[in-house]
XYZ file of C-alpha atoms in Angstrom:
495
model
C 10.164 2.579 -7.760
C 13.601 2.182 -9.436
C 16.497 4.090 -10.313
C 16.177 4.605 -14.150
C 20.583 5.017 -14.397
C 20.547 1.508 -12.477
C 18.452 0.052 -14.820
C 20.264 1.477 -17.318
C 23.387 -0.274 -16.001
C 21.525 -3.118 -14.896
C 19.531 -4.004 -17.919
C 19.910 -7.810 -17.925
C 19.279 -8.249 -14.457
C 15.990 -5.887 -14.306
C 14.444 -7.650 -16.754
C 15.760 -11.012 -15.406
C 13.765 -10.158 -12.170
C 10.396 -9.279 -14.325
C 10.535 -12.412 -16.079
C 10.895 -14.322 -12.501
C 7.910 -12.139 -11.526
C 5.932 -13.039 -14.547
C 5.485 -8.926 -15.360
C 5.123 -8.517 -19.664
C 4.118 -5.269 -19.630
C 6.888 -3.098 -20.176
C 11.232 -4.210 -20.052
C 13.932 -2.452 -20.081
C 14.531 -1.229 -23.841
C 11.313 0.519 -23.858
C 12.167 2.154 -20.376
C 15.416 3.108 -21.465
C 13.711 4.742 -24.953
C 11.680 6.662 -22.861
C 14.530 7.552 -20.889
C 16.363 8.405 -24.159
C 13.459 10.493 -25.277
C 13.037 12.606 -21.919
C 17.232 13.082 -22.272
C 17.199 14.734 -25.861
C 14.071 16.779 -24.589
C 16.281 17.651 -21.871
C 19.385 18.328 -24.374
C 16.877 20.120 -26.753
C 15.783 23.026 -23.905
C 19.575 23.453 -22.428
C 20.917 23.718 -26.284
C 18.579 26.165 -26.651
C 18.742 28.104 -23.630
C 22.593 28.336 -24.145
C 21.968 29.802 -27.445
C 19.867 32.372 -26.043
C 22.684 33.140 -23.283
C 25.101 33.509 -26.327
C 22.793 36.033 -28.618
C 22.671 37.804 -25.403
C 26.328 38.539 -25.617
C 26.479 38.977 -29.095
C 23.492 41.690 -28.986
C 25.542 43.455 -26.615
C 28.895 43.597 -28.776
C 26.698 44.538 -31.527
C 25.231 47.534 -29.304
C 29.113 48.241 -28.362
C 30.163 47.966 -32.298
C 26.958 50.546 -33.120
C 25.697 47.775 -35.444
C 22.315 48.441 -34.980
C 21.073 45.930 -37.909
C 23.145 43.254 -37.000
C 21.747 43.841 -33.134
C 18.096 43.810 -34.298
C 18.472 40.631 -35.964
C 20.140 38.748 -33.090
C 16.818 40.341 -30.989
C 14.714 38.809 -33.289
C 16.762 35.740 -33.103
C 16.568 35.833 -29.449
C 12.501 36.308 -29.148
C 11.759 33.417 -31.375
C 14.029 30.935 -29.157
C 12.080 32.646 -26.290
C 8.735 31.444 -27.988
C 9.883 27.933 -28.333
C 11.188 27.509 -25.060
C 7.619 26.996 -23.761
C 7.087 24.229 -25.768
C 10.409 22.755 -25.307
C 9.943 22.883 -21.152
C 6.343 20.937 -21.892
C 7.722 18.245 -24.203
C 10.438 17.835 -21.347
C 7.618 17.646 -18.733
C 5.753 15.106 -21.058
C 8.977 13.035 -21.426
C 9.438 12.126 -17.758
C 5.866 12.224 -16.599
C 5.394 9.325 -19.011
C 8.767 7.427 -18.043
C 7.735 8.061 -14.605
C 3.724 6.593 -15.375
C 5.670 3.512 -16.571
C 8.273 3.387 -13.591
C 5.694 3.734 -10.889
C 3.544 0.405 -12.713
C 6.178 -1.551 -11.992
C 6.677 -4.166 -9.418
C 9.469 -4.783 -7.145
C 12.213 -7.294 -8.156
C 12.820 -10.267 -5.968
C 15.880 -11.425 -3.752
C 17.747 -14.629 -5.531
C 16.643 -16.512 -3.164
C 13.110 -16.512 -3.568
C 11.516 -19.710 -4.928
C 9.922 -19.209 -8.756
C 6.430 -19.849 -9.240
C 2.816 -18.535 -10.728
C 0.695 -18.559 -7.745
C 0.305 -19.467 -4.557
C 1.415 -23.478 -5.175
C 4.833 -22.345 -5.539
C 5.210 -21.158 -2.298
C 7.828 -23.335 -0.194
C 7.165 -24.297 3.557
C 10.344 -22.812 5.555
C 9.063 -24.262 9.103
C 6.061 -25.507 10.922
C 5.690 -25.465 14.549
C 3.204 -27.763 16.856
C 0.871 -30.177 16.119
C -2.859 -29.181 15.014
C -5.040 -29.801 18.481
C -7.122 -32.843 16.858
C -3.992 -34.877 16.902
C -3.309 -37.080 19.832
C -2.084 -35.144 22.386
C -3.778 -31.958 21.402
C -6.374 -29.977 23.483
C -9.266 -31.396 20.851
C -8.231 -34.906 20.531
C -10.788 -37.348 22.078
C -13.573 -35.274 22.688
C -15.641 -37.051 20.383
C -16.849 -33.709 18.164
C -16.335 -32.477 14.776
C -14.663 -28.670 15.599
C -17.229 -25.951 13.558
C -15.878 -22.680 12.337
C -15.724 -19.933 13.916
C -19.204 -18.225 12.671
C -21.124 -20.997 13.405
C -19.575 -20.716 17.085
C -20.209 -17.333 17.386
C -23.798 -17.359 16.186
C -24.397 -20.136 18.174
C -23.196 -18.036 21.178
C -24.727 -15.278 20.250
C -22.204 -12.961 19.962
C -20.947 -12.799 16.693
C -23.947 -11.373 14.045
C -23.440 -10.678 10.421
C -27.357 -10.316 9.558
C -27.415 -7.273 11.654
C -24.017 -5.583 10.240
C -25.765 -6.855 6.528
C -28.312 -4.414 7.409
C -26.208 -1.709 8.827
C -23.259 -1.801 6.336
C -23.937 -4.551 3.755
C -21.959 -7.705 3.252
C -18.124 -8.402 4.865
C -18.699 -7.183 7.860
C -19.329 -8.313 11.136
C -21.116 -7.199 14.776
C -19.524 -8.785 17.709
C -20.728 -8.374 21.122
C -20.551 -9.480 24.642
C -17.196 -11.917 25.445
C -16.392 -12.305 21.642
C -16.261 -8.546 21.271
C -13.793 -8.478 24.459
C -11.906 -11.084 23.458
C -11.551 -9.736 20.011
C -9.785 -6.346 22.512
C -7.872 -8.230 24.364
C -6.132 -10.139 21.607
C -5.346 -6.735 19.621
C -3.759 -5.460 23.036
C -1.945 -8.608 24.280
C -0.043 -8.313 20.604
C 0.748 -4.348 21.286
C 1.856 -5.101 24.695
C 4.099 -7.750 23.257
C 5.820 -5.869 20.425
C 6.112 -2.981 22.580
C 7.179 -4.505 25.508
C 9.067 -7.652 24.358
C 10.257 -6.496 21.160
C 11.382 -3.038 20.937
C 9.117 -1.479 18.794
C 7.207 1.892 19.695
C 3.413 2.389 19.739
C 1.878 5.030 17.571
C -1.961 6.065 17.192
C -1.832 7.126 13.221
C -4.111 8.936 11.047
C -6.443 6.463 9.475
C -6.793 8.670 6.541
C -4.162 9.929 4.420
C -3.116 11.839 1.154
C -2.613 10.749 -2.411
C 1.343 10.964 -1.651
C 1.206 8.853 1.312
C -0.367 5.788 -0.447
C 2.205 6.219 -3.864
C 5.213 5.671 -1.533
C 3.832 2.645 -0.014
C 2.953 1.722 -3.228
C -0.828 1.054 -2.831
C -1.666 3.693 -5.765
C -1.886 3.999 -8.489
C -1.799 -0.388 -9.343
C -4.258 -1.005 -6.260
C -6.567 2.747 -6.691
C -9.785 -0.022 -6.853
C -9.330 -1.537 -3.616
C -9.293 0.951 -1.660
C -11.827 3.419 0.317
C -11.847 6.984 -0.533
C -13.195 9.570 1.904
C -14.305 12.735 -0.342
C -15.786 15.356 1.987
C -18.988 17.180 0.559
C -19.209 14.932 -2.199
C -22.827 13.941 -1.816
C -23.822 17.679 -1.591
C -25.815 17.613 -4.635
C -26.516 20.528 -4.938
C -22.681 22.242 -4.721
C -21.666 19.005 -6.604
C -23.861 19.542 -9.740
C -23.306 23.493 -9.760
C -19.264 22.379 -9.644
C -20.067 20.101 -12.534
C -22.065 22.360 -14.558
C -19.335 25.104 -14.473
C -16.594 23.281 -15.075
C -18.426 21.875 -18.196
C -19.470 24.993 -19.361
C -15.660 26.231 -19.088
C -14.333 22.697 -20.836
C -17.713 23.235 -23.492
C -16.801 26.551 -24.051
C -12.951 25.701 -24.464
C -13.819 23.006 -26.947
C -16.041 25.382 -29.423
C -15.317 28.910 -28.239
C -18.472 31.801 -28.456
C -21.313 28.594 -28.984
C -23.066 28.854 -25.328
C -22.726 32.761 -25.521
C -24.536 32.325 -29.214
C -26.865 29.917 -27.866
C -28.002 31.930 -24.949
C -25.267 31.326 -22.768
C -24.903 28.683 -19.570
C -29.158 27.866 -19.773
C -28.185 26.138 -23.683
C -26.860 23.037 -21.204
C -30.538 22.424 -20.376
C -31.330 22.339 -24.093
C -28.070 20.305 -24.742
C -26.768 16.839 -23.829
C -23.541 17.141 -22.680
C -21.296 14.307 -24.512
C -20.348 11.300 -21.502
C -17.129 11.739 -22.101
C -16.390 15.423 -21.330
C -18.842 14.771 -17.949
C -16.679 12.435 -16.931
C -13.572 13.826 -17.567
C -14.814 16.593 -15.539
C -16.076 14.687 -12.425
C -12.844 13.060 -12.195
C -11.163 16.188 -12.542
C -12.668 17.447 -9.052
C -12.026 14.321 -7.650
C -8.799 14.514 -8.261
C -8.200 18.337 -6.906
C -5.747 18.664 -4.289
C -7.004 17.728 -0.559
C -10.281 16.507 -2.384
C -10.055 13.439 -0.619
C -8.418 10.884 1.657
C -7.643 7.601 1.406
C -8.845 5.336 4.458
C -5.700 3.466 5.068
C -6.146 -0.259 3.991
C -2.850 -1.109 6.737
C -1.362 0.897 9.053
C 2.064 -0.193 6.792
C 0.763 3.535 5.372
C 1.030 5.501 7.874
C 3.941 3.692 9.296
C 6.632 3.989 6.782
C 5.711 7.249 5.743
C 6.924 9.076 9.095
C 9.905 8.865 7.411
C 8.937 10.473 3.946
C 10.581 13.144 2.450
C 13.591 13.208 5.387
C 17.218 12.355 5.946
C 18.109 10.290 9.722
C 21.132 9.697 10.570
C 22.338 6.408 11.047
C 22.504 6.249 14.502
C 18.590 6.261 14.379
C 18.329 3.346 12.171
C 16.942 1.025 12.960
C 13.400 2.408 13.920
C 10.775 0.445 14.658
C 6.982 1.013 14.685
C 3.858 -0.514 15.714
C 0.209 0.379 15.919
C -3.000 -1.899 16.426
C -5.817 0.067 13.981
C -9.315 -0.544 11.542
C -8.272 -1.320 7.993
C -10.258 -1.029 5.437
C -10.162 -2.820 1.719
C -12.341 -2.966 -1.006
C -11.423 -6.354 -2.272
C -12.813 -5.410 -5.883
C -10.719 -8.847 -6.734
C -12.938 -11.074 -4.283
C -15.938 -11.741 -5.599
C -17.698 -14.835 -3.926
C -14.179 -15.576 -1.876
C -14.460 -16.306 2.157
C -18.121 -14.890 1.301
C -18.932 -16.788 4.952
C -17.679 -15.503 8.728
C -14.532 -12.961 9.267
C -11.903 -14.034 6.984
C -12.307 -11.560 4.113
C -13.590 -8.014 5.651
C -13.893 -4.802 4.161
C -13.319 -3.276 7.832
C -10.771 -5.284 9.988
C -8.081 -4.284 12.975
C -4.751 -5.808 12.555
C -1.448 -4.701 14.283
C 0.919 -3.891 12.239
C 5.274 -3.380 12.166
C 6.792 -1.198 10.427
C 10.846 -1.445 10.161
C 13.348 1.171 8.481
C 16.905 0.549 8.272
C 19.928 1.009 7.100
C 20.479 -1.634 3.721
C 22.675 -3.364 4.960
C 20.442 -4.801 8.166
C 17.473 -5.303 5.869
C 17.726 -9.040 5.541
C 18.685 -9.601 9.106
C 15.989 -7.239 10.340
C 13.517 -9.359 8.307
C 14.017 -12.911 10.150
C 13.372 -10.914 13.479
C 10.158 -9.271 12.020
C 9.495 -12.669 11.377
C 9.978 -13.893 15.005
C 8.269 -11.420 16.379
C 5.525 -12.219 14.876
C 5.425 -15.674 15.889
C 6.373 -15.095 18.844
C 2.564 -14.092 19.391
C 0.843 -17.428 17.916
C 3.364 -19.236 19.933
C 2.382 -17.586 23.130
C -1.677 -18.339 21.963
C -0.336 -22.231 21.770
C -1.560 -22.249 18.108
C -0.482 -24.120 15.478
C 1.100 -22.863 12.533
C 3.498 -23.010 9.727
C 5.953 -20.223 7.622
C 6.068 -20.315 4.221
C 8.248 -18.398 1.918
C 5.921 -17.039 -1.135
C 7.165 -17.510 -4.697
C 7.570 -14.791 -7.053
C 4.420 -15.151 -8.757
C 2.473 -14.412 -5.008
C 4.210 -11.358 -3.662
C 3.191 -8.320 -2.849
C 4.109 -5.702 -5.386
C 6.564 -3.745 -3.283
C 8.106 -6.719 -1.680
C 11.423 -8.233 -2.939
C 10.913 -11.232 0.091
C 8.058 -12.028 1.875
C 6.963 -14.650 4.504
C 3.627 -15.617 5.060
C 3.144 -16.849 8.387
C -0.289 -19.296 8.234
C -2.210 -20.640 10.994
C -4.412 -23.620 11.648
C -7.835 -23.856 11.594
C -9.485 -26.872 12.697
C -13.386 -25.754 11.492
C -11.720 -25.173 8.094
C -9.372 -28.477 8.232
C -6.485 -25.761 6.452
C -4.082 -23.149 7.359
C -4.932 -19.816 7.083
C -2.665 -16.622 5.978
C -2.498 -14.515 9.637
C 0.182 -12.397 9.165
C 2.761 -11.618 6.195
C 6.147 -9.742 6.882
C 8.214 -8.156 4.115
C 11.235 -6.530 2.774
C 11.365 -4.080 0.165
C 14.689 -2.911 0.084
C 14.858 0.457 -1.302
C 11.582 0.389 -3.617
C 9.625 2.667 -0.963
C 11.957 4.866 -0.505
C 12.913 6.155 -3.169
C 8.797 6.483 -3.523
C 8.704 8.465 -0.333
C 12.395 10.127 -0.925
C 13.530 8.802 3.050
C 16.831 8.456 2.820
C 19.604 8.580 5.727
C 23.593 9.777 6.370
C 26.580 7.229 7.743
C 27.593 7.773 10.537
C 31.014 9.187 8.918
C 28.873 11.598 7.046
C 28.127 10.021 3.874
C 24.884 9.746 1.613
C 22.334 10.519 1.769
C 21.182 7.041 0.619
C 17.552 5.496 0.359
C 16.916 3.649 3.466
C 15.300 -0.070 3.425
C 11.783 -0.491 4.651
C 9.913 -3.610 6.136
C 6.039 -4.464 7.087
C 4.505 -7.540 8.429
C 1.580 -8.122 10.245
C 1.852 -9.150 14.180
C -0.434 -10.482 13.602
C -4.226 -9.851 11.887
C -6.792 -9.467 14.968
C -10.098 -10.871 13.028
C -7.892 -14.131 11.738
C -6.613 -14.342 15.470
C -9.613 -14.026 16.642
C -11.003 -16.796 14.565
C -7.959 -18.991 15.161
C -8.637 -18.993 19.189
C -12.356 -19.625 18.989
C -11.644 -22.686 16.012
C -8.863 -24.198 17.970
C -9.896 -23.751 21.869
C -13.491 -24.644 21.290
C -14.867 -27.378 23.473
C -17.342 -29.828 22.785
C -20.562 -27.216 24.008
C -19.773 -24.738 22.197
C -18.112 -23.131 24.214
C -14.348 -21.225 24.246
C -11.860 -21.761 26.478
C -9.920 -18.526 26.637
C -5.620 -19.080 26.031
C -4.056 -18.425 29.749
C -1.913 -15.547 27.653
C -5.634 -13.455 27.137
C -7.422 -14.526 30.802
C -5.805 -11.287 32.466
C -6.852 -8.847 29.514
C -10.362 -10.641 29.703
C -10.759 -9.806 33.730
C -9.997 -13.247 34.504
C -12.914 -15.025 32.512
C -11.538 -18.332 31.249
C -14.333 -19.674 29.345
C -16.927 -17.676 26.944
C -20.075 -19.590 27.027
C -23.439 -18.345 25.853
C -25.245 -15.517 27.709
């Protein structure tokens, strides 16, 4: 979210960074107009409202002077501006919710430094570390087999079945059982043991579902409101759910050609009557849409995270605070049809463990490269190769104004996989969530900075370990790092 008096300031470079995004929709001229029209609306109801303060005054020297005509026609004066002020208060209200609509649809812009590009093939390699295991020297040179992915492992071993979750919960997801299922646990708590222990950052068990408000400030509504879960309870009480339609129909019905149902025979004319689509709708979104009407199932913990810090003020000596948490996720991924349609890369319910930085803006940048390292600190410890890349600005995330995408190697696949991504976002949260903080001589309050990055994705972990410490059997050899979380079992073989 931005500052509209910065873009105002800043109008050359705001739209500079849109352009380097590749965003047409909106610039800063038609911004700025709406800002321009919310301002007179603004001007309109003060100018008006000072008026009415100076009649006041006037009615009373009038009263004083005994000028009882020239007092009743101030009055009069008086009630009419009253009448308009309504009107003047909604046009206000209608100026800045839609300069708002249009702020909140707009993406983050991106540091200098970030490499231009449309897609994904302008992102730029930043370092690579290790060798991929079929290379000489690696654990799967010379064995004389062709390394399978990771489902065909897993159903080989019998412990990793997607025709059963088909049937349970339809396609993307996944039942694992047995060894796979434990090792799956003991690679989620190795990582929270590691951040937690090794790197500072404290554990939280958050909500998994959360409020309209919580999802705006990370920025997942209202651009991404298709791939995500909602959680609406009593919706599929048909019963209460049709009476709640019917009535608020009849009230919109009713609104729209006042005295017809009452002429008609009242509420029982909707059984003789087609409602039109449109008003039926309108109306079932409506509900939807009612406060605490639903929750969101959180598609990261990033969510729940960053907004502990919502609508507050820290001081600086908090900053920097640092959170993790290892949770389900769940996505929608409306925008990947027949993509990773095979095995656990694309899920719609996944675990991942997730960090969660706030700080002060001037320890953003520095705070990023260690979010970074932390993160790789865990596929380093798993002996698995991997490589950073820095995405362009065509393949960032909407909030981000830097991100690094920290891919792994997958030897079934032959191609490096996406495992964890880490972020800044400078202010763009914030100001979403209104977290702001005080120097420590007082000052501010300011918007605080806020980071996310994965450390790392369980599933893709998962899969790397199985893809790259297979053995010619079919069998997994279990990373030394995971033996003591896995009771000392160094090999999962089939049952």
């Amino acid at each position: 979210m931005y500052d509209i008096r910065w873009i105002r300031e800043n109008a050359a470079a705001f739209d500079r960074g849109l352009e380097r995004r590749g965003f047409a929709e909106t610039s800063s001229s038609v911004l700025l107009a709406l800002d321009d029209a919310r301002r007179a609306a603004i001007a309109k109801a003060q100018a008006t409202q000072e008026r009415r303060n100076a009649l006041s005054k006037e009615i009373g020297k009038a009263m004083g002077a005994k000028d009882v005509a020239l007092a009743e026609s101030l009055k009069a004066e008086v009630a009419a501006l009253k009448e308009l002020q309504p009107a003047l208060e909604a046009e206000e209200k209608a100026a800045k919710a839609a300069l708002d609509e249009q702020l909140a649809a707009i993406p983050n812009t991106p540091h200098d430094e970030v490499p231009d590009g449309a897609d994904e093939h302008g992102n730029v390699v930043k370092s690579t570390h290790g060798e991929p295991p079929e290379k000489s020297g690696g654990r799967l040179f010379g064995q004389n087999f062709a390394p399978k992915e990771h489902f065909e492992l897993g159903e080989a071993l019998g412990q990793m079945d997607f025709e059963t979750a088909a049937k349970l919960s339809g396609s993307r997801f996944v039942v694992l059982n047995s060894s796979v299922a434990r090792l799956s646990r003991a690679i989620g708590q190795f990582m929270l043991d590691m951040h937690t222990e090794e790197h500072g950052y404290t554990e939280v068990n958050p909500p998994l579902m959360v409020r309209d408000d919580a999802m705006f400030g990370t920025a997942q509504l209202p651009k991404f409101r298709e791939d995500q879960y909602a959680v609406t309870p009593g919706l599929f009480n048909r019963h209460s759910l049709a009476e709640r339609v019917r009535q608020a129909a009849i009230r919109e019905f009713e609104a729209e050609k006042p005295g017809t149902l009452a002429m008609l025979g009242g509420s029982s004319a909707l059984n003789k009557f087609e409602m039109a689509d449109d008003i039926a709708r309108r109306v079932l979104v409506d509900i939807l849409d009612e406060p605490d009407a639903h929750r969101w199932l959180i598609p990261t913990a990033e969510v729940p995270l960053t907004n502990l810090v919502r609508e507050s003020i820290l001081s600086e000596e908090e900053l920097p605070r640092r959170y993790t948490a290892l949770t389900p996720c769940f996505r929608a991924e409306a925008g990947s049809a027949g993509r990773d349609t095979r095995g656990m890369l694309r899920q719609h319910q996944f675990e991942k463990v997730e960090l969660v930085s706030i700080t002060a803006p001037d320890k953003s940048r520095e705070e990023h490269e260690r979010m970074l390292s932390c993160a790789e600190a865990v596929l380093r410890k798993l002996d698995l190769h991997y490589r950073v890349m820095t995405l362009c600005t065509g393949d960032m995330g909407f909030a981000s104004q830097k991100t690094y995408d920290i891919e792994v190697w997958l030897p079934g696949q032959k191609t490096y996989r996406e495992i964890s991504s880490c972020s800044v976002c400078g202010d763009f949260q914030a100001r979403r969530m209104n977290a702001r903080y005080k120097t420590k001589d007082g000052k501010g309050p300011f918007f605080v900075h806020t980071l996310n990055g994965s450390g790392t994705a369980v599933g893709r972990a998962l899969i790397a370990v199985m893809e790259n410490y297979q053995n010619a059997d079919g069998s997994i050899s279990v990373p030394e790092v995971l033996v003591p979380y896995m009771r000392g079992v160094k090999t999962i073989e089939k049952a």
